[in-house]
PDB file of C-alpha atoms in Angstrom:
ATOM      1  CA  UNK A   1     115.490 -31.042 -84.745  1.00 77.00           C
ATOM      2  CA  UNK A   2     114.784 -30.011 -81.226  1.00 77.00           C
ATOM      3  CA  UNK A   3     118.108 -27.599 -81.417  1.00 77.00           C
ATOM      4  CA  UNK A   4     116.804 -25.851 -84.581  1.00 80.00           C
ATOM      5  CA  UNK A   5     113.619 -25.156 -82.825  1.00 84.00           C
ATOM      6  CA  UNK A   6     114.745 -23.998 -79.153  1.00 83.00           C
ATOM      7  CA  UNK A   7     117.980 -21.715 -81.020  1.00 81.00           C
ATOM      8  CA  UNK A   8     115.765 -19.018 -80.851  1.00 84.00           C
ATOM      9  CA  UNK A   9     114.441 -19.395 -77.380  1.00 84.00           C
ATOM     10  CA  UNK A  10     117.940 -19.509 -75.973  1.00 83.00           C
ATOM     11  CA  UNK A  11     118.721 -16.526 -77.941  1.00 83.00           C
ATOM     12  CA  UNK A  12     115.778 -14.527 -76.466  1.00 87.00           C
ATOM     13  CA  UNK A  13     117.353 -15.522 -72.808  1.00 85.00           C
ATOM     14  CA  UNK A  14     120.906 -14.579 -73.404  1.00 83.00           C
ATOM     15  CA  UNK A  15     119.719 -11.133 -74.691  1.00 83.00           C
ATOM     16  CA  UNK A  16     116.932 -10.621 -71.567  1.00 88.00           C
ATOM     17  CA  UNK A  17     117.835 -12.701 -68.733  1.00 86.00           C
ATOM     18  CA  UNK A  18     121.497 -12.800 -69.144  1.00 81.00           C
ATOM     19  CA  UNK A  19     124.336 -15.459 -69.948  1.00 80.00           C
ATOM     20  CA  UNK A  20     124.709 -16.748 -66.649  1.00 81.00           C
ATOM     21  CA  UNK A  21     120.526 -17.614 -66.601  1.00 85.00           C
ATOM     22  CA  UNK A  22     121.239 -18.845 -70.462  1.00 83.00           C
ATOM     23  CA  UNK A  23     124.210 -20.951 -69.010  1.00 83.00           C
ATOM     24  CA  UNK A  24     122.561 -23.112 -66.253  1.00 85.00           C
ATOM     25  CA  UNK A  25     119.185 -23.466 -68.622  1.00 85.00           C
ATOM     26  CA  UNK A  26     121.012 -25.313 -71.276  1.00 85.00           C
ATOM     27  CA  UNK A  27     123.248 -27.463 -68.740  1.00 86.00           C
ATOM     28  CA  UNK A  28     120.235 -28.266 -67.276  1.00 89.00           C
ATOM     29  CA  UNK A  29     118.374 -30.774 -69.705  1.00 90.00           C
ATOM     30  CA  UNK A  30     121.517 -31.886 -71.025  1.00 89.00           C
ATOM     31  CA  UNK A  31     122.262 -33.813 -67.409  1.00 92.00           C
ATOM     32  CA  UNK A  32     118.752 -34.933 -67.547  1.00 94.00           C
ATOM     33  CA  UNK A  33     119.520 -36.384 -70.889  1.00 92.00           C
ATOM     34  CA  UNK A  34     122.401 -38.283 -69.456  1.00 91.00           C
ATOM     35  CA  UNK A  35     120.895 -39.670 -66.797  1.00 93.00           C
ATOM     36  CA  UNK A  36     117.548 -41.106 -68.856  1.00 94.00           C
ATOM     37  CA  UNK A  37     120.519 -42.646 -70.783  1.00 91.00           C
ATOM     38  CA  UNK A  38     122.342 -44.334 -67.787  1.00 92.00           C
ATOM     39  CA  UNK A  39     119.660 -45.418 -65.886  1.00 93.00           C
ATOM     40  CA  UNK A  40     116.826 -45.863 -68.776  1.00 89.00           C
ATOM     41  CA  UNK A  41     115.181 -49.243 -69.532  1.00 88.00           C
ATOM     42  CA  UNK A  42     113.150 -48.771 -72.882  1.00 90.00           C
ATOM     43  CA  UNK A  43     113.739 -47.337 -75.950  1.00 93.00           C
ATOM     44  CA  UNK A  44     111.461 -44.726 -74.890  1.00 95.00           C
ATOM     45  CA  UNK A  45     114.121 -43.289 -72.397  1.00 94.00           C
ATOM     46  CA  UNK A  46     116.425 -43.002 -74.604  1.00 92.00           C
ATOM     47  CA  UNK A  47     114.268 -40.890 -77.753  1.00 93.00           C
ATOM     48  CA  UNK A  48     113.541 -38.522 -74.636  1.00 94.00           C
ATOM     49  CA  UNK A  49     116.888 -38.488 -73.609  1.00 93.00           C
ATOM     50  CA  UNK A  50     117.618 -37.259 -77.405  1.00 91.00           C
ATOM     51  CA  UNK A  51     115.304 -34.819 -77.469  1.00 92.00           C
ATOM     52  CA  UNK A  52     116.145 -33.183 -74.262  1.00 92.00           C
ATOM     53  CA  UNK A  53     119.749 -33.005 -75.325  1.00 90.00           C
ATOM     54  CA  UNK A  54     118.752 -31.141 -78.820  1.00 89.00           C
ATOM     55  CA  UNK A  55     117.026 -28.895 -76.624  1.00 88.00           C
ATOM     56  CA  UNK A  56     120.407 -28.522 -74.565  1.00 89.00           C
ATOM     57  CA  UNK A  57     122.839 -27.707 -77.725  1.00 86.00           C
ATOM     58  CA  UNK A  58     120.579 -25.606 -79.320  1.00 83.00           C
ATOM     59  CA  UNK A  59     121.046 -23.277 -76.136  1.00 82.00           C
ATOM     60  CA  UNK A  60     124.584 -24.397 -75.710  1.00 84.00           C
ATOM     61  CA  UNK A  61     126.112 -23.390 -78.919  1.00 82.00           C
ATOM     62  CA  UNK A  62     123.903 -19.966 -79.044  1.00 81.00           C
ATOM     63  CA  UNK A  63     125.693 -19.336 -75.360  1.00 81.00           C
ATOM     64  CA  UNK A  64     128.976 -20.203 -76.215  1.00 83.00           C
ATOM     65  CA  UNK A  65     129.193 -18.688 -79.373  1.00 81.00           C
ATOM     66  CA  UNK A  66     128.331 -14.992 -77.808  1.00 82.00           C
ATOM     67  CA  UNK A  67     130.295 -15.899 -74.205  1.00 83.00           C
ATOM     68  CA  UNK A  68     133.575 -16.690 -75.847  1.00 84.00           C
ATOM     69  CA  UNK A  69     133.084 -13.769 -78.234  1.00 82.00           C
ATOM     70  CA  UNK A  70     132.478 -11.403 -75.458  1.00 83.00           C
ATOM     71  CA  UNK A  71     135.116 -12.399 -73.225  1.00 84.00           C
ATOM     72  CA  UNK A  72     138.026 -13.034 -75.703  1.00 84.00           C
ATOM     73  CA  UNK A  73     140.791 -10.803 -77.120  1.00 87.00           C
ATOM     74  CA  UNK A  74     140.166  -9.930 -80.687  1.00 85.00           C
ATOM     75  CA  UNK A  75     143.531 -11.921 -81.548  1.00 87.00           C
ATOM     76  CA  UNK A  76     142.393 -15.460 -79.901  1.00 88.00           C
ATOM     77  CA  UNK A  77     138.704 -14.836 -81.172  1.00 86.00           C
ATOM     78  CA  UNK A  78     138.483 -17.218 -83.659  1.00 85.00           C
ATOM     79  CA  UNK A  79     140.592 -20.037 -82.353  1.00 88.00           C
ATOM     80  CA  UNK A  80     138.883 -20.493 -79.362  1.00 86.00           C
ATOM     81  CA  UNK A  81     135.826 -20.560 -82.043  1.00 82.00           C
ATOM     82  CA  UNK A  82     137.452 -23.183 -83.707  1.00 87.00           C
ATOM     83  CA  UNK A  83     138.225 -25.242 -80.892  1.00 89.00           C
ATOM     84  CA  UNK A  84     135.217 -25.291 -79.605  1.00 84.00           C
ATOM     85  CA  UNK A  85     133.966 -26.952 -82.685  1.00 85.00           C
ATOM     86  CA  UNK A  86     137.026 -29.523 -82.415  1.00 91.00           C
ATOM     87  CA  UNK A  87     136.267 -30.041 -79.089  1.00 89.00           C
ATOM     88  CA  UNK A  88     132.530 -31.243 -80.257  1.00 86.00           C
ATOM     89  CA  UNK A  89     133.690 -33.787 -82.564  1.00 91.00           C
ATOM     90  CA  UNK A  90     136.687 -35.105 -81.097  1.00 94.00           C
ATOM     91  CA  UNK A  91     133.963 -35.821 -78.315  1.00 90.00           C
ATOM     92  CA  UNK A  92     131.664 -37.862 -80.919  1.00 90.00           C
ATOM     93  CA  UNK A  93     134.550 -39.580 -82.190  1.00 95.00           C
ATOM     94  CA  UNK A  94     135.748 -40.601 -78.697  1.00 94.00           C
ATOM     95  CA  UNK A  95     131.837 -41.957 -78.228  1.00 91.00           C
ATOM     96  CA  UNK A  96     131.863 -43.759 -81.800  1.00 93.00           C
ATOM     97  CA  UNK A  97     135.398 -45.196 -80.651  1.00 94.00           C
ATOM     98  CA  UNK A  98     134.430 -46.738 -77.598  1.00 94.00           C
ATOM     99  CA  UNK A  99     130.582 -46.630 -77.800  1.00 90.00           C
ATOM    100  CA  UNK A 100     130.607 -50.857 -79.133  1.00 91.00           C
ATOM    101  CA  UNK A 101     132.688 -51.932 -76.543  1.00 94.00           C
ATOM    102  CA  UNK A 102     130.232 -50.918 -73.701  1.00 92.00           C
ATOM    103  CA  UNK A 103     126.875 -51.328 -72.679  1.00 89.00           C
ATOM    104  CA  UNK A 104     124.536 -47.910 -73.260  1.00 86.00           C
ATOM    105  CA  UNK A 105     124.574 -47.214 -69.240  1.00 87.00           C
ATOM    106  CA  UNK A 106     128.564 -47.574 -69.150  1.00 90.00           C
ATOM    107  CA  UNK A 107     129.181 -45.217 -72.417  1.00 86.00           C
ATOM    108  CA  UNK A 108     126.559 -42.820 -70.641  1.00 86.00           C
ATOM    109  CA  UNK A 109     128.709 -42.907 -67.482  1.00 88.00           C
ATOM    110  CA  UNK A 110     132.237 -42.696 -69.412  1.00 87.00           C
ATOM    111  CA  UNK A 111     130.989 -39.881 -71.535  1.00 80.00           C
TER     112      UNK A 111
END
């Protein structure tokens, strides 16, 4: 939910501010997310460290989507689209692999 709403906020900062500006804001709460993950110690941590993340991917895949386009060749355009999406789930398959064989601050670490 949080990436639906912030979308357009990241897309206001890529336009106005620049990709580089757009870059480091969406990195930004995503490594804050991570580390209310690893070192959290309540339930609570961890809905933040959700939300924060939304807010990250919302700005992630608005940056990505218009950094790759810009910089690519028109022939490698749409597979580097494409693996960016594979990239993404082969990512959240890897966590739901090895996610019940650690403890939350381990998979935080690992991932």
């Amino acid at each position: 939910m949080s990436a639906l709403v912030t979308s357009p906020f990241y897309s206001y900062i890529n336009q106005n501010m620049g990709r580089k500006i757009a870059g480091y804001l969406s990195g930004a709460p995503l490594i804050i997310g991570w580390l209310f993950i690893i070192f959290g110690n309540s339930i609570v941590y961890f809905y933040i460290a959700r939300v924060l993340m939304g807010i990250s991917l919302g700005g992630v895949h608005v940056f990505l989507t218009m950094y790759i386009g810009e910089i690519s060749e028109d022939k490698i355009r749409g597979a580097l689209g494409t693996i960016r999406g594979l990239a993404t789930d082969v990512g959240i398959l890897f966590t739901y692999c090895i996610g019940p064989y650690l403890s939350i601050p381990a998979l935080g670490i690992t991932c």
